[in-house]
Coordinates of C-alpha atoms in Angstrom, one line a residue:
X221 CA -93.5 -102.2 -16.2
X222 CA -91.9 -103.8 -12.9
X223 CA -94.3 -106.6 -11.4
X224 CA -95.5 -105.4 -7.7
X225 CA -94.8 -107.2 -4.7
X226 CA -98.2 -107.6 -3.9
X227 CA -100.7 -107.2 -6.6
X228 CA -104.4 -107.3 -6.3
X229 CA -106.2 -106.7 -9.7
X230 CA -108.8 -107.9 -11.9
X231 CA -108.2 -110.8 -13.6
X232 CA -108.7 -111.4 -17.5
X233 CA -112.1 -113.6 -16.5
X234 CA -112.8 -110.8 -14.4
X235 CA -112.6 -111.8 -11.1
X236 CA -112.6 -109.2 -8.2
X237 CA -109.7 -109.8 -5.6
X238 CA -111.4 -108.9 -1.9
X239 CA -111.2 -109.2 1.9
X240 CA -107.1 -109.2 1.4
X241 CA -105.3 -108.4 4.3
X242 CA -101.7 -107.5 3.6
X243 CA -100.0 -106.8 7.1
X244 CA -97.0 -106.7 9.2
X245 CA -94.5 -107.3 6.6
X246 CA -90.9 -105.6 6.3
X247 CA -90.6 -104.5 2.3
X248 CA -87.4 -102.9 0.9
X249 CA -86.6 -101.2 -2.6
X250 CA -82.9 -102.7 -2.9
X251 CA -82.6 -101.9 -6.8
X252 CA -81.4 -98.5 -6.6
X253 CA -80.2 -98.7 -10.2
X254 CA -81.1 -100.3 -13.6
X255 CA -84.6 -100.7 -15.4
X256 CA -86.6 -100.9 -12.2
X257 CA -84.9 -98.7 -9.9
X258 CA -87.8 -95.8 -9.9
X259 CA -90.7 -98.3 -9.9
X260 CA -94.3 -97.6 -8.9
X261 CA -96.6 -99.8 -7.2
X262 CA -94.4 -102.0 -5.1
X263 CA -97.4 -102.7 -3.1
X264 CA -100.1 -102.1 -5.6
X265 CA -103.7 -102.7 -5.3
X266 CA -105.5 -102.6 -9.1
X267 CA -109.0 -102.1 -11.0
X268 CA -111.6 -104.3 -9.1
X269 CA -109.9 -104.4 -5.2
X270 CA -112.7 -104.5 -3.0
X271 CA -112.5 -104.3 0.8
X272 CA -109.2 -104.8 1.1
X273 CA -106.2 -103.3 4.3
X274 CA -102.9 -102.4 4.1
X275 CA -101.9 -102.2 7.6
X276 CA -98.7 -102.2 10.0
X277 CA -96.0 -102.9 7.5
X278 CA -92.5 -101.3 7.4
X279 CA -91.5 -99.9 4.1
X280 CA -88.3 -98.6 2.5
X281 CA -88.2 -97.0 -0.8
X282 CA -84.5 -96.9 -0.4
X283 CA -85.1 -93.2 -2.3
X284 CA -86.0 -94.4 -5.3
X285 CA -89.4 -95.9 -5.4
X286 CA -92.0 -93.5 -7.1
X287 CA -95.0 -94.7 -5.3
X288 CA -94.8 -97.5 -2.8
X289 CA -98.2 -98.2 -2.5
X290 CA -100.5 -97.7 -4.8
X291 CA -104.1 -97.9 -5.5
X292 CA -105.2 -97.2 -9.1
X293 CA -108.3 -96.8 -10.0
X294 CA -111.7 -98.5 -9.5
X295 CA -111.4 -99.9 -5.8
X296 CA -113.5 -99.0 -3.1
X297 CA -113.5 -100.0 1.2
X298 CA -109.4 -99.7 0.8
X299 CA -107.9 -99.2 4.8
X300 CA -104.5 -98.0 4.7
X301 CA -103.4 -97.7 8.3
X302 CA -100.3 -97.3 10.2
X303 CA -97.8 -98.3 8.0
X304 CA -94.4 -96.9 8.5
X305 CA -92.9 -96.0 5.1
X306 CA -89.4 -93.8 4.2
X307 CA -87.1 -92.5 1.5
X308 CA -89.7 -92.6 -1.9
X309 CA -89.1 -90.4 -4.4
X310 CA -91.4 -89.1 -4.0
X311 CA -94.9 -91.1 -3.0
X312 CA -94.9 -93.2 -0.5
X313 CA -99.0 -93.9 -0.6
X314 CA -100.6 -92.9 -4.1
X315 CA -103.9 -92.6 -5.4
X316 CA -103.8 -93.1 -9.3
X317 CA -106.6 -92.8 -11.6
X318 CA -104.6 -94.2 -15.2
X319 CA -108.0 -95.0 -17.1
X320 CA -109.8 -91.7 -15.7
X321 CA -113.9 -92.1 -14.7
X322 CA -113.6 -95.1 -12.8
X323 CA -114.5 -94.8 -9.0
X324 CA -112.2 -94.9 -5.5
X325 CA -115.0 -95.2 -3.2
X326 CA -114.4 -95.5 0.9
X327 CA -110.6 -94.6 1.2
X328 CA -109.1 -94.3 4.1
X329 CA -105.5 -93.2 4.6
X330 CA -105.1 -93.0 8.6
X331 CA -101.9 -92.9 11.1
X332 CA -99.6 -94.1 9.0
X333 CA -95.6 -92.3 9.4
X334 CA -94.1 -90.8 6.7
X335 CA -90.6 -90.1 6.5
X336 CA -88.7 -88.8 3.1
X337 CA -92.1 -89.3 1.2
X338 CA -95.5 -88.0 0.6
X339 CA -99.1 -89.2 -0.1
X340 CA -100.6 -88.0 -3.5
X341 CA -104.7 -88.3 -4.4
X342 CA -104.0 -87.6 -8.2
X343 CA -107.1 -88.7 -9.9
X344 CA -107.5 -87.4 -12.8
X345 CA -110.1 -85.0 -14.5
X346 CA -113.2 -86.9 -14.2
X347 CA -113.1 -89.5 -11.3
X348 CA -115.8 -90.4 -9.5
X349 CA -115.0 -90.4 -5.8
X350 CA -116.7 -90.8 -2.6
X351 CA -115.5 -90.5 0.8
X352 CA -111.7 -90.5 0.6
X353 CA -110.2 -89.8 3.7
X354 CA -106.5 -88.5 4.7
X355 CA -106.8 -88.6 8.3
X356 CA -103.9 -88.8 11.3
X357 CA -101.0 -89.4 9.4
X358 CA -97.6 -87.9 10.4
X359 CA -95.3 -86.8 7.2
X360 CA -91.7 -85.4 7.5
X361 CA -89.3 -83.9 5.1
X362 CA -91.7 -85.0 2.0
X363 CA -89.4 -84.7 -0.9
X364 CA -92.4 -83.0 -2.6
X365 CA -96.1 -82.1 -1.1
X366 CA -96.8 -83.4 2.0
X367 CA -100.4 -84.1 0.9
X368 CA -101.3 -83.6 -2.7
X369 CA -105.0 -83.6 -3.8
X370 CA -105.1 -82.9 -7.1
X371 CA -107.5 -82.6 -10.2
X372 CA -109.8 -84.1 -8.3
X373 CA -112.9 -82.6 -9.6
X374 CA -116.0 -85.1 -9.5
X375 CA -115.9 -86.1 -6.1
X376 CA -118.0 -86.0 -2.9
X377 CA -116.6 -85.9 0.4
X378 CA -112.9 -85.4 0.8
X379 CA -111.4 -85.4 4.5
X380 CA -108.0 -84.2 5.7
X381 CA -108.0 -84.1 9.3
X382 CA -105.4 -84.4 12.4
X383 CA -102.0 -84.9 10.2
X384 CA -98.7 -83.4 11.1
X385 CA -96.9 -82.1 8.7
X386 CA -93.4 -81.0 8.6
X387 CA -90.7 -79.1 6.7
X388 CA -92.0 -80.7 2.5
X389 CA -89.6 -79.6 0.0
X390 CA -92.9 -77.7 -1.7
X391 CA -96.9 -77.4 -0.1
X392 CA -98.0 -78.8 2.9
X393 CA -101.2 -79.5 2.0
X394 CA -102.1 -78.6 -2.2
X395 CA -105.5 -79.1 -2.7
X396 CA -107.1 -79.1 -6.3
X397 CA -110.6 -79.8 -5.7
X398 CA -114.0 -78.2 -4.5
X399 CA -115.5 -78.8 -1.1
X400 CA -112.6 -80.9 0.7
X401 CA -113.1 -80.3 4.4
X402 CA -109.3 -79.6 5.8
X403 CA -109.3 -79.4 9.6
X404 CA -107.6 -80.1 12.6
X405 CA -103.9 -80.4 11.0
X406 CA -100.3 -79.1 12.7
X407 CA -98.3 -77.7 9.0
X408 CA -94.9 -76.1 9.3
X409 CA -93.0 -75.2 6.0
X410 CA -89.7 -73.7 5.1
X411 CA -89.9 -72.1 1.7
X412 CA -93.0 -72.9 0.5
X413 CA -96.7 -72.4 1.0
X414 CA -98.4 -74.5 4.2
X415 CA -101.9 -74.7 2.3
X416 CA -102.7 -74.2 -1.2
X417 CA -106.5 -73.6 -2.9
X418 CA -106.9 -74.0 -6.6
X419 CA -110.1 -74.4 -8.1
X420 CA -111.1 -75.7 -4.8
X421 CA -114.8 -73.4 -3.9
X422 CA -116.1 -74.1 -1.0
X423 CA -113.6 -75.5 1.1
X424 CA -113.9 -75.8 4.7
X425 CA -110.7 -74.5 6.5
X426 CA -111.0 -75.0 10.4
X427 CA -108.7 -75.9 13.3
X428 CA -105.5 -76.0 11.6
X429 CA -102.2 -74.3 12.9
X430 CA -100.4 -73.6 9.5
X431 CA -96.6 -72.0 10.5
X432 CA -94.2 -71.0 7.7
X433 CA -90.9 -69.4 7.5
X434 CA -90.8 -67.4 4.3
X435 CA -94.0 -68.6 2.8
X436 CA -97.5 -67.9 3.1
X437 CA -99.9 -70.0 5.1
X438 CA -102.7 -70.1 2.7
X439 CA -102.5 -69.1 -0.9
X440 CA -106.3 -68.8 -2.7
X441 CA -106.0 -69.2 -6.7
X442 CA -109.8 -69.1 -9.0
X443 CA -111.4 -70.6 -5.2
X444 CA -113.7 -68.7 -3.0
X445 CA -116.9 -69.3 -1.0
X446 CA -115.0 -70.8 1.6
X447 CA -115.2 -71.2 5.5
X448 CA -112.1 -70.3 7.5
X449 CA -113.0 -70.9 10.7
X450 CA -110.2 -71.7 14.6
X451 CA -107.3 -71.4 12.7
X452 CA -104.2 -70.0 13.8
X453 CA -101.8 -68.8 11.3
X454 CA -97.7 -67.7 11.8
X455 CA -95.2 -66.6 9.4
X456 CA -92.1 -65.7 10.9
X457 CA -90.8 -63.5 8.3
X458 CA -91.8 -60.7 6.2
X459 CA -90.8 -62.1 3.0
X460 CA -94.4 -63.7 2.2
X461 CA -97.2 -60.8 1.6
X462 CA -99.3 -62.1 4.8
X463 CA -100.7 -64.8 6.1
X464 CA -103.0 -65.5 3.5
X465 CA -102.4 -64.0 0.1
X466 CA -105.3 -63.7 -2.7
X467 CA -103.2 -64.2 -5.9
X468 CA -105.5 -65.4 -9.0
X469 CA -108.8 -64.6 -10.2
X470 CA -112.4 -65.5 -9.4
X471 CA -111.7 -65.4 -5.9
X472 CA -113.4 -63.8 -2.6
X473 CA -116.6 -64.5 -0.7
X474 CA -114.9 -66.0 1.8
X475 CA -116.0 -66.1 5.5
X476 CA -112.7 -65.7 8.7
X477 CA -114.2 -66.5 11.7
X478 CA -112.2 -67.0 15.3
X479 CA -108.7 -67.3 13.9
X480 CA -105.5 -65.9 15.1
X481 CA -103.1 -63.9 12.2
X482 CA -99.6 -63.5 13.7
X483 CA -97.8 -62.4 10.6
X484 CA -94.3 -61.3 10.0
X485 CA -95.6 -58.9 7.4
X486 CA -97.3 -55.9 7.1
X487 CA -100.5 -58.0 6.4
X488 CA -102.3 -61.1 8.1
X489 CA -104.5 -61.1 5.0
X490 CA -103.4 -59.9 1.7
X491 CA -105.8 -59.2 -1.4
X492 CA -105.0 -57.7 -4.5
X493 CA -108.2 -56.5 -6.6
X494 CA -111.0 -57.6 -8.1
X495 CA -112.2 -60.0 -5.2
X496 CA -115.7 -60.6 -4.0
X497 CA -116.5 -59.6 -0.8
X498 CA -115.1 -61.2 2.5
X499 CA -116.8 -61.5 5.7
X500 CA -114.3 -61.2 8.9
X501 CA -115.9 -61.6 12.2
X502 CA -114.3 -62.4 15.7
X503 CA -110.7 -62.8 14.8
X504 CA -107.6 -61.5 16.5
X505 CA -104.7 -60.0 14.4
X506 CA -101.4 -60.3 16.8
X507 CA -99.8 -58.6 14.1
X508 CA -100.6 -57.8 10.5
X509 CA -103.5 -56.2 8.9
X510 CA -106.1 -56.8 6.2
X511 CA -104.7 -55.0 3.1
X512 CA -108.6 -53.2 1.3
X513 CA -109.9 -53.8 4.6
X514 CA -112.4 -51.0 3.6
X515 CA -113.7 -53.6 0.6
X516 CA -114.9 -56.3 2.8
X517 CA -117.0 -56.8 5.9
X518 CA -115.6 -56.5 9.2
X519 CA -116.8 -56.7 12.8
X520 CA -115.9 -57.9 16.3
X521 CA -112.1 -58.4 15.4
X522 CA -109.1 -57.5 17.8
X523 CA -106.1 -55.9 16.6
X524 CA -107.4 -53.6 13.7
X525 CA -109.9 -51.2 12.7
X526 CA -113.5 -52.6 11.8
X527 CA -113.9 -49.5 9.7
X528 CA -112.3 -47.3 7.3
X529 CA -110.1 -44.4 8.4
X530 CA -110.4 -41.8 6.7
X531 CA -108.7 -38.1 7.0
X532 CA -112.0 -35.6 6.5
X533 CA -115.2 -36.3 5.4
X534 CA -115.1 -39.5 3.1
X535 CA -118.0 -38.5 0.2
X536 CA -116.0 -38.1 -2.4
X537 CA -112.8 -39.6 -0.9
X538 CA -113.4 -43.6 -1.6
X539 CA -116.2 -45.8 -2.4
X540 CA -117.8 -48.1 0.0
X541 CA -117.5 -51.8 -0.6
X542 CA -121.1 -52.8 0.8
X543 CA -124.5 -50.6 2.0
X544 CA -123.9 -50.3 5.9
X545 CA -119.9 -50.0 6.0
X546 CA -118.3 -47.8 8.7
X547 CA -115.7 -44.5 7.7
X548 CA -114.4 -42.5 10.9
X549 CA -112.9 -38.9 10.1
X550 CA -110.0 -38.4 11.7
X551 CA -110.2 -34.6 11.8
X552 CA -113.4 -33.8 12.5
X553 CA -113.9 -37.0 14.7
X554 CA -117.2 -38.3 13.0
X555 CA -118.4 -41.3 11.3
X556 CA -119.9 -42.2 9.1
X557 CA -122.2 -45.3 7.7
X558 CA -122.8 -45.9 3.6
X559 CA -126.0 -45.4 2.6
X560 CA -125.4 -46.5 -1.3
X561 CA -122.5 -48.1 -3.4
X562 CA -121.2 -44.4 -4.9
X563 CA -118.6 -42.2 -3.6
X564 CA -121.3 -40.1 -2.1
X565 CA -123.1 -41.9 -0.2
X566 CA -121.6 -41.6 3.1
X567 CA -124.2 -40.1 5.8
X568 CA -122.8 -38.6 9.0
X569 CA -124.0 -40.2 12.1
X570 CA -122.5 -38.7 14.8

């Protein structure tokens, strides 16, 4: 174990280190070989930190440093704020629950820079959390995720809002967890995914713009029940499936509300089978469709069809997902509204 820089921790009479202030200092990783030269922790806050800021320092991880600073587990009112740190490999800010069930209460992450290095919430299996927020921060070239929230699955109230986030060597944004609210951030990827969910129900997706190259801009994987709300998503190629792809189980339920889908695919919004029923109202597809549109509920959206197309009478032809879904014959020029959940129960209406 390498000795921090700056260590705050509880000592063996147990005495809590708080109202520390550790500012405006100029740190560098000069080991770049040796026993020490992939160190965590170099600023390190430990078990028992208690109202306690990390603010407007300049850090170098000289591209070895694991973790710069680090905050393990039970601390609560931690500031980190508008430190500039570069070249970890690959944390430059981490969240680090060693003993798992011990609480981070009140953390705030906010407008530091990030270059060559990411921040990383990975708590463990049964933290206890409150209020942890990743808010304002601008991360470029992140030799991993830009932001990873992970395994965080005892928590309440997880915010990641306004960052910028640019061109990671993997996710933007990979979040692990139920119920994080993730709004208001500028992602652009490469490669790799902008935004992933994994067992993470209930999210709140709102006011991002998420742009990626050949990946997706939101992947769902065993999540659903979520709000996706004033987003605008763009993939400039058509090597992703759309926009957003549905790849694992237990997913579906979702809500799309007011976003923009401007896909380089066939698809804004691709699901595979098995899904629950989505809900899509309002939204404009520039380009790309919804692949089993005919599955889920549509209304009000530009660009595509709110119903199901269908070449002759549809009883008989397909199923409707949901009592109240729309089917327009294309030769006979009728529709048609479901009546039940069987093959037959389509009833003409004009």
């Amino acid at each position: 174990f390498c000795p921090s820089i700056a260590v705050l921790s509880q000592g063996q009479g147990g005495s809590i280190a708080r109202d520390i202030l550790i500012a405006n200092n100029i740190i560098k990783m000069n080991q770049t070989t040796g026993t020490f030269a992939t160190t965590t922790g170099l600023v390190k806050l430990d078990k028992g930190a208690i109202n306690c800021n990390i603010s407007d320092n300049v850090l170098d991880g000289n591209g070895n440093c694991k973790a710069f600073i680090q905050c393990e587990e039970d601390i609560e009112n931690v500031s980190i704020t508008g430190n500039s740190i570069r070249d970890c490999a690959p944390w430059g800010i981490k969240l680090f629950d060693g003993q798992l069930g011990l609480k981070f209460d009140n953390i705030t992450l906010s407008g530091n820079s990030l270059t060559n290095a990411g921040i990383d919430i990975g708590l463990g299996l049964t933290p206890v959390c409150k209020n942890i927020s990743v808010t304002s921060n601008v991360i470029l070239n992140s030799p991993s995720y830009g932001i990873n929230c992970d395994f965080v699955e005892t928590v309440d109230g997880i915010v990641i809002d306004g960052n910028t986030i640019t061109d990671p060597t993997s996710t933007g944004i990979n979040v692990r967890s139920p119920e994080v609210v993730i709004s208001n951030n500028f992602v652009r990827t490469q490669a790799p995914v902008c935004l992933i969910l994994r067992n993470s129900s209930n999210a709140v997706v709102s006011g991002n713009v998420l742009r990626s190259n050949t990946g997706a801009n939101i992947t769902f994987n065993n999540a659903r029940y979520s709000s996706i709300t004033g987003n605008q998503f763009h993939t400039e190629t058509a090597t992703p499936l759309g926009c957003i792809i549905y790849i694992g189980p237990n997913y579906g339920g979702d809500t799309y509300s007011s976003n923009v889908f401007n896909s380089g695919s066939a698809y804004g919004v691709y699901f595979n089978s098995g899904e629950e029923i989505c809900t899509f109202s309002g939204n404009q597809f520039l380009s790309g469709v919804i692949r089993k549109s005919e599955e889920h509920i549509l209304t009000g959206n530009l660009g595509i069809d709110n119903y199901k197309a269908s070449g002759g009478n549809p009883n008989g032809a397909f199923t409707p997902a949901y009592i109240g879904a729309e089917a327009f014959d294309t030769v006979g020029f009728n529709w048609y509204k479901a009546v039940g959940l069987t093959n037959t129960d389509w009833k003409l209406t004009t």
